[in-house]
């Protein structure tokens, strides 16, 4: 599996909304648990993904990108 695993976390103890931008073409983006079992698919807009975080939340993303 050539997927990239990316872990993101909120460090300030508050709700947060971010946009993850990629210079690679994202072909598929999914959320996973910490054991990297897929939970669901994310919407990709122009090689960007919008994410919402709860305080101190950890998110694991599985990205398939065109290299």
GROMACS .gro file of N, CA and C in nm:
model
  201
    1UNK      N    1   0.085  -0.119   0.000
    1UNK     CA    2   0.000   0.000   0.000
    1UNK      C    3   0.089   0.124   0.000
    2UNK      N    4   0.075   0.210  -0.100
    2UNK     CA    5   0.158   0.330  -0.114
    2UNK      C    6   0.097   0.453  -0.048
    3UNK      N    7  -0.001   0.435   0.037
    3UNK     CA    8  -0.068   0.549   0.101
    3UNK      C    9   0.025   0.619   0.199
    4UNK      N   10  -0.001   0.748   0.216
    4UNK     CA   11   0.068   0.826   0.318
    4UNK      C   12  -0.021   0.832   0.442
    5UNK      N   13   0.036   0.810   0.559
    5UNK     CA   14  -0.037   0.824   0.684
    5UNK      C   15   0.008   0.954   0.749
    6UNK      N   16  -0.089   1.037   0.782
    6UNK     CA   17  -0.061   1.167   0.841
    6UNK      C   18  -0.137   1.179   0.971
    7UNK      N   19  -0.068   1.212   1.080
    7UNK     CA   20  -0.134   1.235   1.209
    7UNK      C   21  -0.131   1.384   1.239
    8UNK      N   22  -0.247   1.435   1.270
    8UNK     CA   23  -0.262   1.576   1.305
    8UNK      C   24  -0.326   1.584   1.444
    9UNK      N   25  -0.290   1.686   1.520
    9UNK     CA   26  -0.350   1.699   1.653
    9UNK      C   27  -0.366   1.845   1.690
   10UNK      N   28  -0.463   1.870   1.775
   10UNK     CA   29  -0.493   2.005   1.824
   10UNK      C   30  -0.421   2.021   1.958
   11UNK      N   31  -0.339   2.125   1.971
   11UNK     CA   32  -0.253   2.140   2.089
   11UNK      C   33  -0.294   2.251   2.186
   12UNK      N   34  -0.387   2.337   2.147
   12UNK     CA   35  -0.420   2.455   2.229
   12UNK      C   36  -0.538   2.433   2.324
   13UNK      N   37  -0.605   2.319   2.314
   13UNK     CA   38  -0.718   2.291   2.402
   13UNK      C   39  -0.847   2.360   2.360
   14UNK      N   40  -0.863   2.386   2.232
   14UNK     CA   41  -0.986   2.451   2.183
   14UNK      C   42  -1.030   2.387   2.052
   15UNK      N   43  -1.151   2.418   2.010
   15UNK     CA   44  -1.198   2.371   1.880
   15UNK      C   45  -1.119   2.442   1.771
   16UNK      N   46  -1.097   2.373   1.661
   16UNK     CA   47  -1.020   2.432   1.552
   16UNK      C   48  -1.072   2.381   1.418
   17UNK      N   49  -1.061   2.466   1.318
   17UNK     CA   50  -1.091   2.429   1.180
   17UNK      C   51  -0.970   2.463   1.097
   18UNK      N   52  -0.925   2.367   1.017
   18UNK     CA   53  -0.807   2.389   0.934
   18UNK      C   54  -0.834   2.343   0.791
   19UNK      N   55  -0.751   2.389   0.701
   19UNK     CA   56  -0.749   2.338   0.564
   19UNK      C   57  -0.609   2.284   0.539
   20UNK      N   58  -0.603   2.156   0.506
   20UNK     CA   59  -0.477   2.091   0.473
   20UNK      C   60  -0.458   2.101   0.322
   21UNK      N   61  -0.351   2.167   0.280
   21UNK     CA   62  -0.321   2.184   0.138
   21UNK      C   63  -0.205   2.094   0.100
   22UNK      N   64  -0.210   2.040  -0.022
   22UNK     CA   65  -0.105   1.951  -0.069
   22UNK      C   66  -0.053   1.997  -0.204
   23UNK      N   67   0.078   1.985  -0.223
   23UNK     CA   68   0.135   2.012  -0.355
   23UNK      C   69   0.124   1.888  -0.444
   24UNK      N   70   0.095   1.772  -0.382
   24UNK     CA   71   0.067   1.650  -0.457
   24UNK      C   72  -0.082   1.646  -0.492
   25UNK      N   73  -0.114   1.576  -0.599
   25UNK     CA   74  -0.255   1.556  -0.635
   25UNK      C   75  -0.313   1.447  -0.544
   26UNK      N   76  -0.407   1.486  -0.457
   26UNK     CA   77  -0.470   1.390  -0.366
   26UNK      C   78  -0.578   1.316  -0.444
   27UNK      N   79  -0.564   1.186  -0.455
   27UNK     CA   80  -0.661   1.105  -0.528
   27UNK      C   81  -0.769   1.051  -0.436
   28UNK      N   82  -0.733   1.025  -0.310
   28UNK     CA   83  -0.829   0.974  -0.212
   28UNK      C   84  -0.780   1.011  -0.073
   29UNK      N   85  -0.873   1.048   0.015
   29UNK     CA   86  -0.839   1.083   0.152
   29UNK      C   87  -0.940   1.018   0.245
   30UNK      N   88  -0.890   0.950   0.349
   30UNK     CA   89  -0.976   0.881   0.443
   30UNK      C   90  -0.932   0.909   0.586
   31UNK      N   91  -1.026   0.903   0.679
   31UNK     CA   92  -0.993   0.910   0.820
   31UNK      C   93  -0.972   0.767   0.870
   32UNK      N   94  -0.882   0.753   0.967
   32UNK     CA   95  -0.851   0.622   1.025
   32UNK      C   96  -0.846   0.635   1.177
   33UNK      N   97  -0.851   0.519   1.243
   33UNK     CA   98  -0.824   0.520   1.386
   33UNK      C   99  -0.673   0.513   1.407
   34UNK      N  100  -0.628   0.509   1.532
   34UNK     CA  101  -0.484   0.508   1.558
   34UNK      C  102  -0.415   0.381   1.509
   35UNK      N  103  -0.493   0.275   1.487
   35UNK     CA  104  -0.438   0.152   1.431
   35UNK      C  105  -0.445   0.150   1.279
   36UNK      N  106  -0.487   0.263   1.223
   36UNK     CA  107  -0.494   0.289   1.078
   36UNK      C  108  -0.601   0.207   1.007
   37UNK      N  109  -0.707   0.171   1.082
   37UNK     CA  110  -0.826   0.110   1.020
   37UNK      C  111  -0.915   0.223   0.970
   38UNK      N  112  -0.954   0.218   0.844
   38UNK     CA  113  -1.030   0.326   0.781
   38UNK      C  114  -1.169   0.342   0.845
   39UNK      N  115  -1.205   0.469   0.875
   39UNK     CA  116  -1.336   0.503   0.932
   39UNK      C  117  -1.429   0.561   0.827
   40UNK      N  118  -1.376   0.642   0.736
   40UNK     CA  119  -1.461   0.708   0.637
   40UNK      C  120  -1.379   0.788   0.539
   41UNK      N  121  -1.446   0.834   0.435
   41UNK     CA  122  -1.379   0.909   0.329
   41UNK      C  123  -1.399   1.059   0.350
   42UNK      N  124  -1.298   1.138   0.313
   42UNK     CA  125  -1.302   1.284   0.323
   42UNK      C  126  -1.322   1.346   0.186
   43UNK      N  127  -1.381   1.464   0.185
   43UNK     CA  128  -1.402   1.539   0.062
   43UNK      C  129  -1.274   1.614   0.026
   44UNK      N  130  -1.234   1.604  -0.099
   44UNK     CA  131  -1.114   1.672  -0.149
   44UNK      C  132  -1.159   1.783  -0.243
   45UNK      N  133  -1.107   1.905  -0.219
   45UNK     CA  134  -1.136   2.020  -0.306
   45UNK      C  135  -1.005   2.082  -0.349
   46UNK      N  136  -0.971   2.069  -0.476
   46UNK     CA  137  -0.849   2.129  -0.532
   46UNK      C  138  -0.725   2.095  -0.450
   47UNK      N  139  -0.707   1.967  -0.421
   47UNK     CA  140  -0.593   1.916  -0.342
   47UNK      C  141  -0.589   1.972  -0.200
   48UNK      N  142  -0.706   2.002  -0.146
   48UNK     CA  143  -0.718   2.050  -0.007
   48UNK      C  144  -0.826   1.971   0.065
   49UNK      N  145  -0.809   1.959   0.196
   49UNK     CA  146  -0.904   1.888   0.281
   49UNK      C  147  -0.935   1.978   0.400
   50UNK      N  148  -1.063   2.000   0.427
   50UNK     CA  149  -1.106   2.077   0.545
   50UNK      C  150  -1.126   1.980   0.662
   51UNK      N  151  -1.072   2.018   0.778
   51UNK     CA  152  -1.082   1.934   0.898
   51UNK      C  153  -1.128   2.017   1.016
   52UNK      N  154  -1.207   1.955   1.105
   52UNK     CA  155  -1.248   2.018   1.230
   52UNK      C  156  -1.194   1.933   1.345
   53UNK      N  157  -1.140   2.002   1.446
   53UNK     CA  158  -1.082   1.936   1.562
   53UNK      C  159  -1.151   1.978   1.690
   54UNK      N  160  -1.170   1.884   1.780
   54UNK     CA  161  -1.211   1.911   1.918
   54UNK      C  162  -1.083   1.935   1.998
   55UNK      N  163  -1.095   1.989   2.121
   55UNK     CA  164  -0.975   2.012   2.201
   55UNK      C  165  -0.890   1.884   2.217
   56UNK      N  166  -0.763   1.895   2.188
   56UNK     CA  167  -0.662   1.790   2.202
   56UNK      C  168  -0.690   1.665   2.116
   57UNK      N  169  -0.774   1.678   2.017
   57UNK     CA  170  -0.809   1.564   1.932
   57UNK      C  171  -0.693   1.527   1.840
   58UNK      N  172  -0.675   1.396   1.821
   58UNK     CA  173  -0.577   1.343   1.726
   58UNK      C  174  -0.656   1.287   1.608
   59UNK      N  175  -0.615   1.323   1.488
   59UNK     CA  176  -0.675   1.268   1.367
   59UNK      C  177  -0.566   1.194   1.289
   60UNK      N  178  -0.603   1.079   1.236
   60UNK     CA  179  -0.514   1.003   1.149
   60UNK      C  180  -0.577   1.003   1.010
   61UNK      N  181  -0.500   1.045   0.911
   61UNK     CA  182  -0.547   1.051   0.774
   61UNK      C  183  -0.466   0.956   0.687
   62UNK      N  184  -0.536   0.892   0.595
   62UNK     CA  185  -0.471   0.806   0.497
   62UNK      C  186  -0.492   0.871   0.361
   63UNK      N  187  -0.382   0.911   0.298
   63UNK     CA  188  -0.388   0.983   0.172
   63UNK      C  189  -0.327   0.901   0.059
   64UNK      N  190  -0.399   0.892  -0.050
   64UNK     CA  191  -0.346   0.836  -0.173
   64UNK      C  192  -0.317   0.955  -0.265
   65UNK      N  193  -0.191   0.971  -0.299
   65UNK     CA  194  -0.152   1.085  -0.382
   65UNK      C  195  -0.085   1.037  -0.510
   66UNK      N  196  -0.098   1.119  -0.614
   66UNK     CA  197  -0.030   1.089  -0.740
   66UNK      C  198   0.112   1.141  -0.728
   67UNK      N  199   0.209   1.056  -0.753
   67UNK     CA  200   0.350   1.095  -0.739
   67UNK      C  201   0.414   1.109  -0.874
   0.00000   0.00000   0.00000
